[in-house]
């Protein structure tokens, strides 16, 4: 069984719709590291959640900052947490005049 996603081009990613966004490492990381699987399962009960790269961090998207902070406070009893605002444009790119 292969766990590899088919390659995605920027053109296809920008087409909209629902491309099959997934992290190919997620299943392997959850299988090999039960504490990460547990944290992922907990977070996914509160918001759509993802694993960064090979599992250094988990992150979730929230509708409001208040909801994110409330969830972070619940999670703090188990794991270190941070609430950050997402950006659509890199501040570095903006500073360099790309956007």
PDB file of C-alpha atoms in Angstrom:
ATOM      1  CA  UNK A   1       0.000   0.000   0.000  1.00  0.00           C
ATOM      2  CA  UNK A   2       1.428   3.345  -0.986  1.00  0.00           C
ATOM      3  CA  UNK A   3       0.899   6.408   1.147  1.00  0.00           C
ATOM      4  CA  UNK A   4       2.305   8.853  -1.374  1.00  0.00           C
ATOM      5  CA  UNK A   5       0.129  11.609  -2.752  1.00  0.00           C
ATOM      6  CA  UNK A   6       0.251  12.337  -6.420  1.00  0.00           C
ATOM      7  CA  UNK A   7       2.325  15.445  -7.233  1.00  0.00           C
ATOM      8  CA  UNK A   8       0.521  18.774  -7.109  1.00  0.00           C
ATOM      9  CA  UNK A   9       1.400  21.764  -9.221  1.00  0.00           C
ATOM     10  CA  UNK A  10       0.828  25.354  -8.170  1.00  0.00           C
ATOM     11  CA  UNK A  11      -1.601  25.735 -11.082  1.00  0.00           C
ATOM     12  CA  UNK A  12      -3.704  22.849  -9.791  1.00  0.00           C
ATOM     13  CA  UNK A  13      -3.486  24.102  -6.209  1.00  0.00           C
ATOM     14  CA  UNK A  14      -4.728  27.539  -7.239  1.00  0.00           C
ATOM     15  CA  UNK A  15      -7.644  26.194  -9.284  1.00  0.00           C
ATOM     16  CA  UNK A  16      -9.793  26.071  -6.178  1.00  0.00           C
ATOM     17  CA  UNK A  17     -12.212  23.318  -5.399  1.00  0.00           C
ATOM     18  CA  UNK A  18     -11.042  20.589  -3.072  1.00  0.00           C
ATOM     19  CA  UNK A  19      -7.617  19.272  -4.024  1.00  0.00           C
ATOM     20  CA  UNK A  20      -6.591  16.285  -1.998  1.00  0.00           C
ATOM     21  CA  UNK A  21      -4.557  18.184   0.607  1.00  0.00           C
ATOM     22  CA  UNK A  22      -2.947  15.771   2.988  1.00  0.00           C
ATOM     23  CA  UNK A  23       0.293  15.108   4.748  1.00  0.00           C
ATOM     24  CA  UNK A  24       1.778  11.803   3.617  1.00  0.00           C
ATOM     25  CA  UNK A  25       3.723  11.551   6.888  1.00  0.00           C
ATOM     26  CA  UNK A  26       0.646  11.860   9.102  1.00  0.00           C
ATOM     27  CA  UNK A  27      -0.400   8.196   9.162  1.00  0.00           C
ATOM     28  CA  UNK A  28       3.160   7.010   9.770  1.00  0.00           C
ATOM     29  CA  UNK A  29       3.778   9.530  12.563  1.00  0.00           C
ATOM     30  CA  UNK A  30       0.507   8.669  14.301  1.00  0.00           C
ATOM     31  CA  UNK A  31       1.300   4.966  14.059  1.00  0.00           C
ATOM     32  CA  UNK A  32       4.867   5.252  15.362  1.00  0.00           C
ATOM     33  CA  UNK A  33       4.269   7.926  18.015  1.00  0.00           C
ATOM     34  CA  UNK A  34       1.105   7.280  20.035  1.00  0.00           C
ATOM     35  CA  UNK A  35       1.447  10.532  22.047  1.00  0.00           C
ATOM     36  CA  UNK A  36       1.205  12.489  18.789  1.00  0.00           C
ATOM     37  CA  UNK A  37      -1.802  10.429  17.706  1.00  0.00           C
ATOM     38  CA  UNK A  38      -3.435  11.176  21.073  1.00  0.00           C
ATOM     39  CA  UNK A  39      -2.764  14.919  20.793  1.00  0.00           C
ATOM     40  CA  UNK A  40      -3.996  14.950  17.201  1.00  0.00           C
ATOM     41  CA  UNK A  41      -7.196  13.144  18.142  1.00  0.00           C
ATOM     42  CA  UNK A  42      -7.805  15.554  21.034  1.00  0.00           C
ATOM     43  CA  UNK A  43      -7.232  18.652  18.897  1.00  0.00           C
ATOM     44  CA  UNK A  44      -9.328  17.328  15.998  1.00  0.00           C
ATOM     45  CA  UNK A  45     -12.326  17.150  18.344  1.00  0.00           C
ATOM     46  CA  UNK A  46     -12.090  20.937  18.706  1.00  0.00           C
ATOM     47  CA  UNK A  47     -11.224  22.119  15.193  1.00  0.00           C
ATOM     48  CA  UNK A  48      -9.948  20.977  11.796  1.00  0.00           C
ATOM     49  CA  UNK A  49      -6.378  19.931  12.581  1.00  0.00           C
ATOM     50  CA  UNK A  50      -3.189  19.165  10.689  1.00  0.00           C
ATOM     51  CA  UNK A  51       0.305  17.887  11.334  1.00  0.00           C
ATOM     52  CA  UNK A  52       3.249  19.989  10.201  1.00  0.00           C
ATOM     53  CA  UNK A  53       5.746  18.170   8.001  1.00  0.00           C
ATOM     54  CA  UNK A  54       6.943  15.118   9.890  1.00  0.00           C
ATOM     55  CA  UNK A  55       5.198  15.982  13.126  1.00  0.00           C
ATOM     56  CA  UNK A  56       7.088  18.736  14.898  1.00  0.00           C
ATOM     57  CA  UNK A  57       3.782  20.512  15.584  1.00  0.00           C
ATOM     58  CA  UNK A  58       0.055  20.154  15.319  1.00  0.00           C
ATOM     59  CA  UNK A  59      -2.090  23.071  14.318  1.00  0.00           C
ATOM     60  CA  UNK A  60      -5.763  23.830  13.932  1.00  0.00           C
ATOM     61  CA  UNK A  61      -7.870  26.527  12.356  1.00  0.00           C
ATOM     62  CA  UNK A  62     -10.520  28.325  14.366  1.00  0.00           C
ATOM     63  CA  UNK A  63     -13.291  30.708  13.375  1.00  0.00           C
ATOM     64  CA  UNK A  64     -12.445  33.203  16.117  1.00  0.00           C
ATOM     65  CA  UNK A  65      -9.469  34.168  18.246  1.00  0.00           C
ATOM     66  CA  UNK A  66     -11.631  33.659  21.335  1.00  0.00           C
ATOM     67  CA  UNK A  67     -12.327  30.027  20.387  1.00  0.00           C
ATOM     68  CA  UNK A  68      -8.655  29.428  19.650  1.00  0.00           C
ATOM     69  CA  UNK A  69      -7.616  30.851  23.015  1.00  0.00           C
ATOM     70  CA  UNK A  70     -10.238  28.842  24.900  1.00  0.00           C
ATOM     71  CA  UNK A  71      -9.070  25.632  23.225  1.00  0.00           C
ATOM     72  CA  UNK A  72      -5.429  26.516  23.923  1.00  0.00           C
ATOM     73  CA  UNK A  73      -6.252  26.976  27.612  1.00  0.00           C
ATOM     74  CA  UNK A  74      -7.829  23.507  27.699  1.00  0.00           C
ATOM     75  CA  UNK A  75      -4.850  21.986  25.913  1.00  0.00           C
ATOM     76  CA  UNK A  76      -2.263  23.653  28.187  1.00  0.00           C
ATOM     77  CA  UNK A  77      -2.863  21.055  30.863  1.00  0.00           C
ATOM     78  CA  UNK A  78      -1.367  18.461  28.480  1.00  0.00           C
ATOM     79  CA  UNK A  79       0.870  20.229  25.939  1.00  0.00           C
ATOM     80  CA  UNK A  80       2.600  23.546  25.280  1.00  0.00           C
ATOM     81  CA  UNK A  81       0.288  25.747  23.193  1.00  0.00           C
ATOM     82  CA  UNK A  82       0.418  28.921  21.113  1.00  0.00           C
ATOM     83  CA  UNK A  83      -2.271  30.938  19.409  1.00  0.00           C
ATOM     84  CA  UNK A  84      -1.151  32.652  16.227  1.00  0.00           C
ATOM     85  CA  UNK A  85      -2.971  34.583  13.537  1.00  0.00           C
ATOM     86  CA  UNK A  86      -2.582  33.145  10.049  1.00  0.00           C
ATOM     87  CA  UNK A  87      -1.365  35.306   7.194  1.00  0.00           C
ATOM     88  CA  UNK A  88      -2.122  35.055   3.499  1.00  0.00           C
ATOM     89  CA  UNK A  89       1.040  36.926   2.514  1.00  0.00           C
ATOM     90  CA  UNK A  90       4.521  36.405   3.906  1.00  0.00           C
ATOM     91  CA  UNK A  91       5.764  39.508   5.768  1.00  0.00           C
ATOM     92  CA  UNK A  92       9.195  38.833   4.240  1.00  0.00           C
ATOM     93  CA  UNK A  93       7.772  38.869   0.730  1.00  0.00           C
ATOM     94  CA  UNK A  94       5.905  42.090   1.525  1.00  0.00           C
ATOM     95  CA  UNK A  95       9.109  43.693   2.894  1.00  0.00           C
ATOM     96  CA  UNK A  96      11.004  42.643  -0.228  1.00  0.00           C
ATOM     97  CA  UNK A  97       8.298  44.146  -2.418  1.00  0.00           C
ATOM     98  CA  UNK A  98       7.050  40.874  -3.931  1.00  0.00           C
ATOM     99  CA  UNK A  99       3.435  41.704  -3.060  1.00  0.00           C
TER     100      UNK A  99
END
